[in-house]
PDB file of C-alpha atoms in Angstrom:
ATOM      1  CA  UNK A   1      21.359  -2.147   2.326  1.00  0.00           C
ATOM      2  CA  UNK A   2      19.365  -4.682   4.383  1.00  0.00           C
ATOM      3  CA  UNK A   3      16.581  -7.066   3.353  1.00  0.00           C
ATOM      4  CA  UNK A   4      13.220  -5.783   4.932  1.00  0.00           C
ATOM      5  CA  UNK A   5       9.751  -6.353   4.626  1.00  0.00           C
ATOM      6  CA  UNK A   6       7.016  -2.844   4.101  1.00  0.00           C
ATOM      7  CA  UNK A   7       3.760  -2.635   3.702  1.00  0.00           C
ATOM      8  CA  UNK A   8       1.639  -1.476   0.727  1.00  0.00           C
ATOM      9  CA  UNK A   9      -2.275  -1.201   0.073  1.00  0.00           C
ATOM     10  CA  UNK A  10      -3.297  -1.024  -3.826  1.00  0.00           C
ATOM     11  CA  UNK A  11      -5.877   1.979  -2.777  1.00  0.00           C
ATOM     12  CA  UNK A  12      -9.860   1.687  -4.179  1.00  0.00           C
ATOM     13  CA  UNK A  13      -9.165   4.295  -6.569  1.00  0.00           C
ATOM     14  CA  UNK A  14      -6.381   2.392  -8.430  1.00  0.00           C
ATOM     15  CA  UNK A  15      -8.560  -0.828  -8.135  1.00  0.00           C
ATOM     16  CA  UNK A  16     -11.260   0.854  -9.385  1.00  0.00           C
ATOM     17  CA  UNK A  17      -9.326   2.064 -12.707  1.00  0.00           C
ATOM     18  CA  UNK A  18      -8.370  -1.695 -13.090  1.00  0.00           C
ATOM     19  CA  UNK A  19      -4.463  -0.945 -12.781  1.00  0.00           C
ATOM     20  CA  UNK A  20      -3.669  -2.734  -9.619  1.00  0.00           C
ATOM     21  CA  UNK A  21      -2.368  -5.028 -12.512  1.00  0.00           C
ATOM     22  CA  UNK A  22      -0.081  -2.757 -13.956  1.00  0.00           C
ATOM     23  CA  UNK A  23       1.187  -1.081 -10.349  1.00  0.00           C
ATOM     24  CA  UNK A  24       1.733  -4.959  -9.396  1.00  0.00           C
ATOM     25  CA  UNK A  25       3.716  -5.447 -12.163  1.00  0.00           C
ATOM     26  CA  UNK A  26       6.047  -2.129 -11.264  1.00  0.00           C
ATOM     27  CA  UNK A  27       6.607  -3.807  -8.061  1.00  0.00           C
ATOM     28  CA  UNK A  28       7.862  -6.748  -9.867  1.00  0.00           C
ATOM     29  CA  UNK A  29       9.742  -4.929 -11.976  1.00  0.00           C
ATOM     30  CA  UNK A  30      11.460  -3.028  -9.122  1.00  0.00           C
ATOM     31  CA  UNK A  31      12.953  -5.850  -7.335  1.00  0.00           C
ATOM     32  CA  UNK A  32      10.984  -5.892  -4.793  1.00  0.00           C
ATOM     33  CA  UNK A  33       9.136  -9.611  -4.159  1.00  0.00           C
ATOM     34  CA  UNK A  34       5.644  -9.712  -3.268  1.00  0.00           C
ATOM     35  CA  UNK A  35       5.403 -12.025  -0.125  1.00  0.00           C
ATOM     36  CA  UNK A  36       1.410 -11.890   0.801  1.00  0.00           C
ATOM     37  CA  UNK A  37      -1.176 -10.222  -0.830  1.00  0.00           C
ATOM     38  CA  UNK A  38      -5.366 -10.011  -0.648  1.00  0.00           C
ATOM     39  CA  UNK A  39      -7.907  -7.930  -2.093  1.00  0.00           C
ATOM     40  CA  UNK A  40     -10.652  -7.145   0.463  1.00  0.00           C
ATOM     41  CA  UNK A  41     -13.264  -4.730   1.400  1.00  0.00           C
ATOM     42  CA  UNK A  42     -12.189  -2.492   4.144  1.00  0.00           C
ATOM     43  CA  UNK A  43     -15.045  -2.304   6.655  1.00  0.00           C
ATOM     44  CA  UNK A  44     -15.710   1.353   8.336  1.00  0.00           C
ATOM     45  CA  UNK A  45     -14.472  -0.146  11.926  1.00  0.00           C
ATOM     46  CA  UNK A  46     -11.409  -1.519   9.957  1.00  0.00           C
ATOM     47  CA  UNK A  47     -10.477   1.503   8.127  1.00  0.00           C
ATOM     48  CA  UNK A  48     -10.881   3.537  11.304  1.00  0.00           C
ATOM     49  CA  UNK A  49      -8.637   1.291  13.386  1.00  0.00           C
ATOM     50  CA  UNK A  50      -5.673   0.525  10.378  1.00  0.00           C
ATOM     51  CA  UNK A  51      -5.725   4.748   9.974  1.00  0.00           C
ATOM     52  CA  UNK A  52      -6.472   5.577  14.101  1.00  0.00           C
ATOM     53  CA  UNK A  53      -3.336   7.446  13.877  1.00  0.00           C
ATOM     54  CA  UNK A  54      -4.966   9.924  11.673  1.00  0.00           C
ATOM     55  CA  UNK A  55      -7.825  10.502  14.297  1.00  0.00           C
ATOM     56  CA  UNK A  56      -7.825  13.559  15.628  1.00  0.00           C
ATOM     57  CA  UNK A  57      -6.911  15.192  11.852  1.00  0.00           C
ATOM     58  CA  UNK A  58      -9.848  16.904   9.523  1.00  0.00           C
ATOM     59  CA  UNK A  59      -9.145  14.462   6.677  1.00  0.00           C
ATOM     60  CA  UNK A  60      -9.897  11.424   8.967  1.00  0.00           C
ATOM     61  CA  UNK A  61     -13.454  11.169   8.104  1.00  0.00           C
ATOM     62  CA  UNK A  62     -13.319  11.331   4.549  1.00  0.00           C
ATOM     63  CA  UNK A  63     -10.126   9.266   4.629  1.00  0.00           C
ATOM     64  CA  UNK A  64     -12.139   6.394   6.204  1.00  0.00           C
ATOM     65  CA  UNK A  65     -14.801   6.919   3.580  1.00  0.00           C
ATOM     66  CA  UNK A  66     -12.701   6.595   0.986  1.00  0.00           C
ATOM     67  CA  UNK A  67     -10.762   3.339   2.029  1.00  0.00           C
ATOM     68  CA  UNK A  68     -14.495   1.755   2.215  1.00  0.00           C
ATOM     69  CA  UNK A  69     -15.461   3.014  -1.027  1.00  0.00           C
ATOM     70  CA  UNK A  70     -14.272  -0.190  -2.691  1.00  0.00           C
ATOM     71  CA  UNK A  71     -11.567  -3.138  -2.525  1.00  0.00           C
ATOM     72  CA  UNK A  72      -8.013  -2.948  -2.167  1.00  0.00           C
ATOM     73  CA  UNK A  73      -5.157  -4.820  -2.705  1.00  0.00           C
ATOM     74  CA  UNK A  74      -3.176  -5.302   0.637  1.00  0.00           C
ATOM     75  CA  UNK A  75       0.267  -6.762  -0.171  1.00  0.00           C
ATOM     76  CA  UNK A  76       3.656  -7.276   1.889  1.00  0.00           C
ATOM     77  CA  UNK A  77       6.943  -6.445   0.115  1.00  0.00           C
ATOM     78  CA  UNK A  78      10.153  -7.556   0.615  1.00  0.00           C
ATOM     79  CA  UNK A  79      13.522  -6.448  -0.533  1.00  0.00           C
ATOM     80  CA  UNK A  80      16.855  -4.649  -0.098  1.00  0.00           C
ATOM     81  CA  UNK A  81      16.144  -1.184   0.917  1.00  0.00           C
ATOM     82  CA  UNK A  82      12.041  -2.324   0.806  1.00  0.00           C
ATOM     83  CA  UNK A  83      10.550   0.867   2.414  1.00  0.00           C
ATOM     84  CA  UNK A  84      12.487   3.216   0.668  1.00  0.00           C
ATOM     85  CA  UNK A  85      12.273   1.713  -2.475  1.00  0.00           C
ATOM     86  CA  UNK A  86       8.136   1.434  -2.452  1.00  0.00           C
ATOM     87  CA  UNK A  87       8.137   4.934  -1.219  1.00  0.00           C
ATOM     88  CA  UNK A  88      10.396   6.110  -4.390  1.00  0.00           C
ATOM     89  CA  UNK A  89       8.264   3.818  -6.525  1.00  0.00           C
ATOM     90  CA  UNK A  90       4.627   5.599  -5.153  1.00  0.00           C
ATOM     91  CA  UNK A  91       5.833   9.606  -5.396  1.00  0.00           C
ATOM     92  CA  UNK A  92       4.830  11.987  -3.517  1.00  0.00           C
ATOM     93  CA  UNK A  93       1.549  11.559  -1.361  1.00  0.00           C
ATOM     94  CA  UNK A  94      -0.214  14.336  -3.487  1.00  0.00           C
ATOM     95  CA  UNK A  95      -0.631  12.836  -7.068  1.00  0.00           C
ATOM     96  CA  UNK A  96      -0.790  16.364  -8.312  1.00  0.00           C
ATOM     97  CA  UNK A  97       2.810  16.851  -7.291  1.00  0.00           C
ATOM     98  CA  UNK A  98       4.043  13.042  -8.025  1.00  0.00           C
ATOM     99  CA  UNK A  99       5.934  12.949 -11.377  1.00  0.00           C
ATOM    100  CA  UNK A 100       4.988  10.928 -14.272  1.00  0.00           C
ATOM    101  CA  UNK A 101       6.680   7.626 -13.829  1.00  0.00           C
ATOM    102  CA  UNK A 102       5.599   7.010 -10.147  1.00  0.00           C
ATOM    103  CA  UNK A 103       2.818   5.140  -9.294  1.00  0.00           C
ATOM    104  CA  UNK A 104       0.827   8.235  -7.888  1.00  0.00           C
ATOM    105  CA  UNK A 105       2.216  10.472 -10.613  1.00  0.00           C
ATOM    106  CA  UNK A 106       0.658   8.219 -12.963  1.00  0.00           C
ATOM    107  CA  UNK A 107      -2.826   6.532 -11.071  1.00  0.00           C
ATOM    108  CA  UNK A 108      -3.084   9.311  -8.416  1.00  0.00           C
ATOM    109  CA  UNK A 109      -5.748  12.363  -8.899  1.00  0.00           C
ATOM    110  CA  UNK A 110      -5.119  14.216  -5.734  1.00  0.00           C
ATOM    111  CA  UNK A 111      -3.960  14.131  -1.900  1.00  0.00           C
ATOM    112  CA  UNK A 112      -6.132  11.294  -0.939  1.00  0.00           C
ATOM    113  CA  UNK A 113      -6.799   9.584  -4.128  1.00  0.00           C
ATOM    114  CA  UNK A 114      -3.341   8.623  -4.934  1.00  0.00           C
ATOM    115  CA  UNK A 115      -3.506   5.316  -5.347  1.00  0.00           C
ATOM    116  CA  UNK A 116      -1.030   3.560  -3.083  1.00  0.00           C
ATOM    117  CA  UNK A 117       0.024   3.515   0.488  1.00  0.00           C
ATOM    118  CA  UNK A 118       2.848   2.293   1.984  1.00  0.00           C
ATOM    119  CA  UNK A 119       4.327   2.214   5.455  1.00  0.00           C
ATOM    120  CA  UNK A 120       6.975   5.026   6.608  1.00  0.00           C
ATOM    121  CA  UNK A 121       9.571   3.163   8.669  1.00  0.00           C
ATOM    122  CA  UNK A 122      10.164  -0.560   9.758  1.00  0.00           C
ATOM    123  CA  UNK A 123       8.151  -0.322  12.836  1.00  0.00           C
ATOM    124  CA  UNK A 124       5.361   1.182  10.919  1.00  0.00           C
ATOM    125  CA  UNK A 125       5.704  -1.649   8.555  1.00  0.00           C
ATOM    126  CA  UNK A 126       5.362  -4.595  11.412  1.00  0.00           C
ATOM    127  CA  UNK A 127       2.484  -2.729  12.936  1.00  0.00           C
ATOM    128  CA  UNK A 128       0.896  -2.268   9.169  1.00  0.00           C
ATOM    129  CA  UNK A 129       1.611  -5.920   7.977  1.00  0.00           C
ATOM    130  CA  UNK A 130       0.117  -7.625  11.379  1.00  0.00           C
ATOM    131  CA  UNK A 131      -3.149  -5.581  10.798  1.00  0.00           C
ATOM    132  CA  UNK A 132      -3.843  -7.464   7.563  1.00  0.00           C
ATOM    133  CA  UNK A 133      -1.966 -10.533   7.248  1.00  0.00           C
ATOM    134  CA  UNK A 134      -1.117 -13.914  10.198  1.00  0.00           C
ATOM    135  CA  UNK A 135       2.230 -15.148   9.637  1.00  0.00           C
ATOM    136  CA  UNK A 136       1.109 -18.263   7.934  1.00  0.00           C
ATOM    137  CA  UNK A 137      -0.082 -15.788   5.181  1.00  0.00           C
ATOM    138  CA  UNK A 138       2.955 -14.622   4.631  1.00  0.00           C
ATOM    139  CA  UNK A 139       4.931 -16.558   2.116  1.00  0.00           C
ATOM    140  CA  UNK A 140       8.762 -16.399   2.105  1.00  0.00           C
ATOM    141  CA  UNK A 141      10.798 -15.763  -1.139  1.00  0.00           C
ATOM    142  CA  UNK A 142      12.137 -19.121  -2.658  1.00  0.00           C
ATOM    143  CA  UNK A 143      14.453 -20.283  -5.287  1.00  0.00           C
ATOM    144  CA  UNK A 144      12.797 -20.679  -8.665  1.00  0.00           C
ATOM    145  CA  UNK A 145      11.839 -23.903  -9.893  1.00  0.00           C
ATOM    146  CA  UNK A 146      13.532 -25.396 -12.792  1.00  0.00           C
ATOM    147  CA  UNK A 147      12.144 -25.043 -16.253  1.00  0.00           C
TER     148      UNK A 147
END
């Protein structure tokens, strides 16, 4: 499987609970190196333009709302397998059908409060990452220092 990069957002609700702590440390866990990450406050123009492919739907309103509601963690992920592995690692997009061990099965309330996002495919992912991070935030994966 090849290296890739994917994007993820740490959603308001999960920030809100204070376990963007414990959701960054089951990315850890999982492999998967965390390359850039920021927590900001979405403004209502930004939310509208990341989610603009959402625009025409009946959730796009309140889905805008919600991603202003408070700060999230935006982070880019790297890894074997990257976008398939943080889309295993999140569940389902409705929390209410996510099982217990993923990340919306265990922060997630519902459909839209599920705690995490991540991108769908690779171009997704470019698209996704350029919206929230230059490249000179982006920080590559390097050897460990020495003890």
């Amino acid at each position: 499987m090849a290296v890739e990069r994917t994007f993820a957002i740490i959603k308001p609700d999960a920030v809100k609970k204070k376990v963007a702590g414990q959701i960054l440390a089951r990315i850890e866990a999982s492999g998967l190196e965390i390359l850039a990450m920021k927590k900001i406050q979405l403004s209502e123009q930004g939310a509208k333009g990341f989610y603009a492919v959402h625009k025409a739907r009946p959730f796009f309103a309140d889905l805008v709302q919600f991603m202003t509601s408070g700060p999230v963690v935006a982070l880019v992920l790297e890894g074997e397998g990257a976008i398939k592995k943080w889309r295993d690692l999140m569940g389902p997009t409705n929390s209410q059908q996510a099982p217990k061990g993923t990340l919306r099965g265990d922060f997630g309330t519902d459909v839209e409060q599920n705690a995490t996002h991540g991108s769908d495919a690779p171009e997704t992912a470019r698209l996704e990452i350029s919206y929230f991070f230059n490249a000179s935030e982006i920080c590559a994966v390097t050897e460990a220092l020495p003890a």
